[in-house]
Coordinates of C-alpha atoms in Angstrom, one line a residue:
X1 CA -3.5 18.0 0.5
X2 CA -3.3 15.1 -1.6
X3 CA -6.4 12.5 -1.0
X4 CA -6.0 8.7 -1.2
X5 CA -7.4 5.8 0.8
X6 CA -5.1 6.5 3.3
X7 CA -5.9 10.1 4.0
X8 CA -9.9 9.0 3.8
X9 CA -10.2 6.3 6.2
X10 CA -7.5 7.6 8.9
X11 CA -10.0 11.1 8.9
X12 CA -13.2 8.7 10.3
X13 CA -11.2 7.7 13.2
X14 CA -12.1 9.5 16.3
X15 CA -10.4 11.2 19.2
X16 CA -10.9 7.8 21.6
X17 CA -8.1 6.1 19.5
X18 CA -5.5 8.9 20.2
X19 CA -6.9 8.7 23.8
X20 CA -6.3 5.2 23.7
X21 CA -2.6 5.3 22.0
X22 CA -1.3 7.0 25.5
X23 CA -2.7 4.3 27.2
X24 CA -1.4 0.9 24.7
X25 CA 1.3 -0.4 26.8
X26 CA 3.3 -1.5 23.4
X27 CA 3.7 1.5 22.5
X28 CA 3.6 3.4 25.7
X29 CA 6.2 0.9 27.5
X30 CA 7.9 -0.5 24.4
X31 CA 8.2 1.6 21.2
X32 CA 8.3 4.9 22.6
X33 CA 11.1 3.8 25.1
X34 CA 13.6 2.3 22.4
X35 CA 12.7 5.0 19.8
X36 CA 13.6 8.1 22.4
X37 CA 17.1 5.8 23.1
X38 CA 18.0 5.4 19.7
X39 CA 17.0 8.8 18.6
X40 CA 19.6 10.0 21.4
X41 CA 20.7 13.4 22.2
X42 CA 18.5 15.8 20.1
X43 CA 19.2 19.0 21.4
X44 CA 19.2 21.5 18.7
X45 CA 18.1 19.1 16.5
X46 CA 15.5 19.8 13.5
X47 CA 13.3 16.6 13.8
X48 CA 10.0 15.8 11.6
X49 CA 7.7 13.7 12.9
X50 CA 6.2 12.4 10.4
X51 CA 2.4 10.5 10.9
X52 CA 2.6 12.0 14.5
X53 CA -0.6 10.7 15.4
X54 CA -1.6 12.8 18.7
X55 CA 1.8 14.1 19.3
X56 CA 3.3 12.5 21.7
X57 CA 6.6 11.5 20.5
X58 CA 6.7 15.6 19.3
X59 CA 6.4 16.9 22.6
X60 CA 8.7 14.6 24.1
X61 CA 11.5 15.5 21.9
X62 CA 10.9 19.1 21.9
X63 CA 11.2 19.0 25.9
X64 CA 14.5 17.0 24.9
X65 CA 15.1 20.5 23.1
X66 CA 14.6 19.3 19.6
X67 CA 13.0 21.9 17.4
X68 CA 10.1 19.7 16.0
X69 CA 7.7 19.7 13.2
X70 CA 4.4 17.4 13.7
X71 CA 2.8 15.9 10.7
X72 CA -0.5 14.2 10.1
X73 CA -2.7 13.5 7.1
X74 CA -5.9 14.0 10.0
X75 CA -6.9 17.1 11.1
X76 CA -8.5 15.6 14.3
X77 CA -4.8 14.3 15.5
X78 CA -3.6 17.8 14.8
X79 CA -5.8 19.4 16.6
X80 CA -5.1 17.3 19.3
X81 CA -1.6 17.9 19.2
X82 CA -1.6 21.6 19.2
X83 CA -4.1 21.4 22.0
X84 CA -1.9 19.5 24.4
X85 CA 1.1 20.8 23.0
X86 CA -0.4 24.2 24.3
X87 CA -1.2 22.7 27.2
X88 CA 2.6 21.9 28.3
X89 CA 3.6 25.2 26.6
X90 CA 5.6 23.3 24.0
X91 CA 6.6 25.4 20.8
X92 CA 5.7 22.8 17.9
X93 CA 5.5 23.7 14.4
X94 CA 2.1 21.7 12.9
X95 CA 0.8 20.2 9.3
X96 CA -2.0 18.8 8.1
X97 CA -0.6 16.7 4.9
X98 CA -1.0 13.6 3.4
X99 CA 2.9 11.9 4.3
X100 CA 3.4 12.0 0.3
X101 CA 2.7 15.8 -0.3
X102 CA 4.9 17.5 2.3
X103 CA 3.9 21.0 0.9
X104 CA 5.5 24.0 2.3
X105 CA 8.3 22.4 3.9
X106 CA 11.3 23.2 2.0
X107 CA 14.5 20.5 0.6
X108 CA 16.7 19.5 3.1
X109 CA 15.4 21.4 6.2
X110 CA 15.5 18.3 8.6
X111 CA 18.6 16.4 10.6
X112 CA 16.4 13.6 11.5
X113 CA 13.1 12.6 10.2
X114 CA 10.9 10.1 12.7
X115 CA 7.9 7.9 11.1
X116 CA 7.2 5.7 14.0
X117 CA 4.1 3.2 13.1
X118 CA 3.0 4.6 9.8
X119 CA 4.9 3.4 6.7
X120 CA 2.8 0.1 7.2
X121 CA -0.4 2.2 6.5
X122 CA 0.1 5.0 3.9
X123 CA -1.2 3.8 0.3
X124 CA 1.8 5.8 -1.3
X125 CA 4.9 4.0 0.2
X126 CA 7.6 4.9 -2.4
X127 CA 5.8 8.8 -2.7
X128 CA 6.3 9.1 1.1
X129 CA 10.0 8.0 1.2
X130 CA 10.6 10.0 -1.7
X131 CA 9.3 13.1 0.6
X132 CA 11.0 11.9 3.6
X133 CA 14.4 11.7 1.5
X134 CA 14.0 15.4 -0.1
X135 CA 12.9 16.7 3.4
X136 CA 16.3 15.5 5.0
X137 CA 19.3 17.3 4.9
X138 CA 22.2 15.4 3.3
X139 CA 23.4 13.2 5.5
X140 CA 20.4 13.6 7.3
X141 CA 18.8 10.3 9.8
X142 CA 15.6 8.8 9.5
X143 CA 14.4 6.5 11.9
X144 CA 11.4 3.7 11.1
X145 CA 9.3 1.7 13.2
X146 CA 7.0 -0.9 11.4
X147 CA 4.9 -3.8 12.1
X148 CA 7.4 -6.4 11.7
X149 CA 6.3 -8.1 7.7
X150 CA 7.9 -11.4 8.3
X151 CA 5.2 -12.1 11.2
X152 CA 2.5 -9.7 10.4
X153 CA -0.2 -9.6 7.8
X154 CA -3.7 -10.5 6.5
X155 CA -2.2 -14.3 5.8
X156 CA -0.1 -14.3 9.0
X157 CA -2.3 -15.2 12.1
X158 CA -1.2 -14.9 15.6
X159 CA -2.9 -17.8 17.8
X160 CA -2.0 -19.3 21.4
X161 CA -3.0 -15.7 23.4
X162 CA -0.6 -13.5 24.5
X163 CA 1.1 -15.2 26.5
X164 CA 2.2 -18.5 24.5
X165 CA 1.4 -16.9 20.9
X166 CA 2.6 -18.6 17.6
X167 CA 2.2 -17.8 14.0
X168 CA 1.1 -19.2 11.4
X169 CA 2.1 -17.7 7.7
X170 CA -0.1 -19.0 5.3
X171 CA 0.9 -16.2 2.7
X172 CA 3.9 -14.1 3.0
X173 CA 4.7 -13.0 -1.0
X174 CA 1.3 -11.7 -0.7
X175 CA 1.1 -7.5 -0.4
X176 CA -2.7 -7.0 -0.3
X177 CA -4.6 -4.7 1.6
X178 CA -8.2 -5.0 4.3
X179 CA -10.4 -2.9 6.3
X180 CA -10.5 -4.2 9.9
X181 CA -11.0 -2.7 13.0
X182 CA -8.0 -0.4 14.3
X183 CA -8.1 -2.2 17.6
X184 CA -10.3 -4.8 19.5
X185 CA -11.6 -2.3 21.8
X186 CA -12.6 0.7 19.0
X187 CA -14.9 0.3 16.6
X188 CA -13.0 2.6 13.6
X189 CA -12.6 1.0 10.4
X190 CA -9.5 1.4 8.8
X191 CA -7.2 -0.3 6.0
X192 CA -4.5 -2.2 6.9
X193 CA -1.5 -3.3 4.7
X194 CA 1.3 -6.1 4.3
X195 CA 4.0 -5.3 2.6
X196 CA 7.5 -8.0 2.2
X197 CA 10.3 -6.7 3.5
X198 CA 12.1 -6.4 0.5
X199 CA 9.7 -4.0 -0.6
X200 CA 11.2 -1.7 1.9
X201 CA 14.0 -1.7 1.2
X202 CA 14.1 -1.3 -2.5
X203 CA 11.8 1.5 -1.7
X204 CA 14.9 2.9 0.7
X205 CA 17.6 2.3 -1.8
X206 CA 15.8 4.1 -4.5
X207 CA 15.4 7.0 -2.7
X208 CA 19.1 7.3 -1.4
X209 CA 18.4 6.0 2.1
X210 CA 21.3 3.9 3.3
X211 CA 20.6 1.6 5.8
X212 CA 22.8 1.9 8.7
X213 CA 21.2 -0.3 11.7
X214 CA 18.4 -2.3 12.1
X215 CA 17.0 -4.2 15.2
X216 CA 14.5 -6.3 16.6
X217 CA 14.1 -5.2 20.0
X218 CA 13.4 -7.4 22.8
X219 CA 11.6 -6.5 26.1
X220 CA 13.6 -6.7 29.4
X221 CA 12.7 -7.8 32.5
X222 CA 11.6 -5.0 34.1
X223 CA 9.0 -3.9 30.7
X224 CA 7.7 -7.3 30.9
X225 CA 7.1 -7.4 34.7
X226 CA 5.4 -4.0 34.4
X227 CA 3.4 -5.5 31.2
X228 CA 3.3 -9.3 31.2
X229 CA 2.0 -9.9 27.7
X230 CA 5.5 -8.0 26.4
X231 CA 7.5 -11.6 27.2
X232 CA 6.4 -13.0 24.2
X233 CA 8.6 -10.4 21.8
X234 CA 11.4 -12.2 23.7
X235 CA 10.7 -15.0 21.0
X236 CA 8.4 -13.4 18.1
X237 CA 9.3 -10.0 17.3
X238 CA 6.2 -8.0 16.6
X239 CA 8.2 -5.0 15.7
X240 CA 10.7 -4.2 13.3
X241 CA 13.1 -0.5 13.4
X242 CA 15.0 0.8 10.3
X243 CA 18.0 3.2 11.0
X244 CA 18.3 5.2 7.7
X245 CA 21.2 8.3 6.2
X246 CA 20.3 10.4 3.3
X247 CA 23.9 9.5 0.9
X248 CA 22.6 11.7 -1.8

């Protein structure tokens, strides 16, 4: 497997923040809710999940009936996910790869490819899309979920709680990268990034990904009742989701 920063620091983080991942209500009561709706029927379908973290988007499309392939550049998130994948008596296929060195997985193989939450943090962007691209079958989907550029980032501060938040761009045509804590409760170091969003897209466009939808979802009442700190992505959006085609 290819090393890089990305690969290092994502290895020292620990089992608690997979725990915890099942538990974060953005991604638990937010993400994953609009990602299984736009990934829609998948049946049959050859999906790569790609940065899979512990899993849980994988065995939630292979009880969909997707046949799925998990990937992560940490074994202790792979090992996680084969445990409970075993546990539910899911038939997942797993990798341990760095997201720009898919070895062993042939050209064009996949029908959709899913990188929810990880394109922000791999060092190699343009080496990962270029992987993703050769991985998909022509024609092929690949849906992205990012931190949203235009109001996240080391010079764009969030301020006024959750409830009222504002932000407050000091930088935004500055892609630089920090070590920070991967959440205020867990203690892991790891090494965020900010890229502009044109950045990803030229990075799409060069590797033959045509953009065909992109949103800026918005909570609705009932996600926001069960969570009340969701209401404020009914002004800000936090989070930003790229629908992609393979044209050649």
């Amino acid at each position: 497997m290819k090393n890089d920063s990305s690969t290092e620091c994502w290895n020292k983080v620990g089992i608690e923040w997979y725990l915890y991942a099942q538990t974060n209500d953005f991604r638990m009561d937010f993400i994953m809710p609009f990602t299984l709706k736009q990934l829609g029927d998948v049946l049959g379908k050859m999906i790569l999940d790609i940065g899979c973290g512990e899993g849980g988007y994988s065995r939630e499309l292979a009880k969909k009936g997707a046949i799925v392939t998990a990937v992560d550049c940490t074994e202790v998130a792979i090992n996680y996910s084969k445990l409970k994948a075993e546990e539910e008596q899911l038939n997942l296929s797993h990798y341990v790869r760095n997201s720009n060195d898919l070895q062993g997985i042939p050209d064009n193989t996949f029908d959709i490819v899913l990188s929810s939450m990880m394109l922000m943090d791999c060092e190699d962007l343009n080496g990962t899309v270029k992987e993703i691209s050769r991985v998909l079958k022509l024609g092929g989907k690949l849906l992205v979920s990012i931190l949203h550029p235009c109001f996240n980032g080391k010079d764009i501060h969030w301020s006024g709680g959750n409830i009222v938040p504002q932000v407050v761009i000091n930088n935004y045509f500055s892609p630089t990268e920090w070590e920070a804590p991967i959440a205020k409760s867990i203690n892991s170091i790891v090494i965020w990034r900010h890229r502009t969003l044109q950045e990803y897209i030229k990075t799409f466009v060069k590797n033959h990904l045509n953009i065909i939808d992109l949103n800026e979802p918005i909570p609705d009442d009932q996600q926001i009742s069960e969570s009340p700190r969701l209401g404020f992505l009914s002004k800000i959006p936090m989070f930003l989701f790229f629908e992609l085609e393979k044209i050649v």
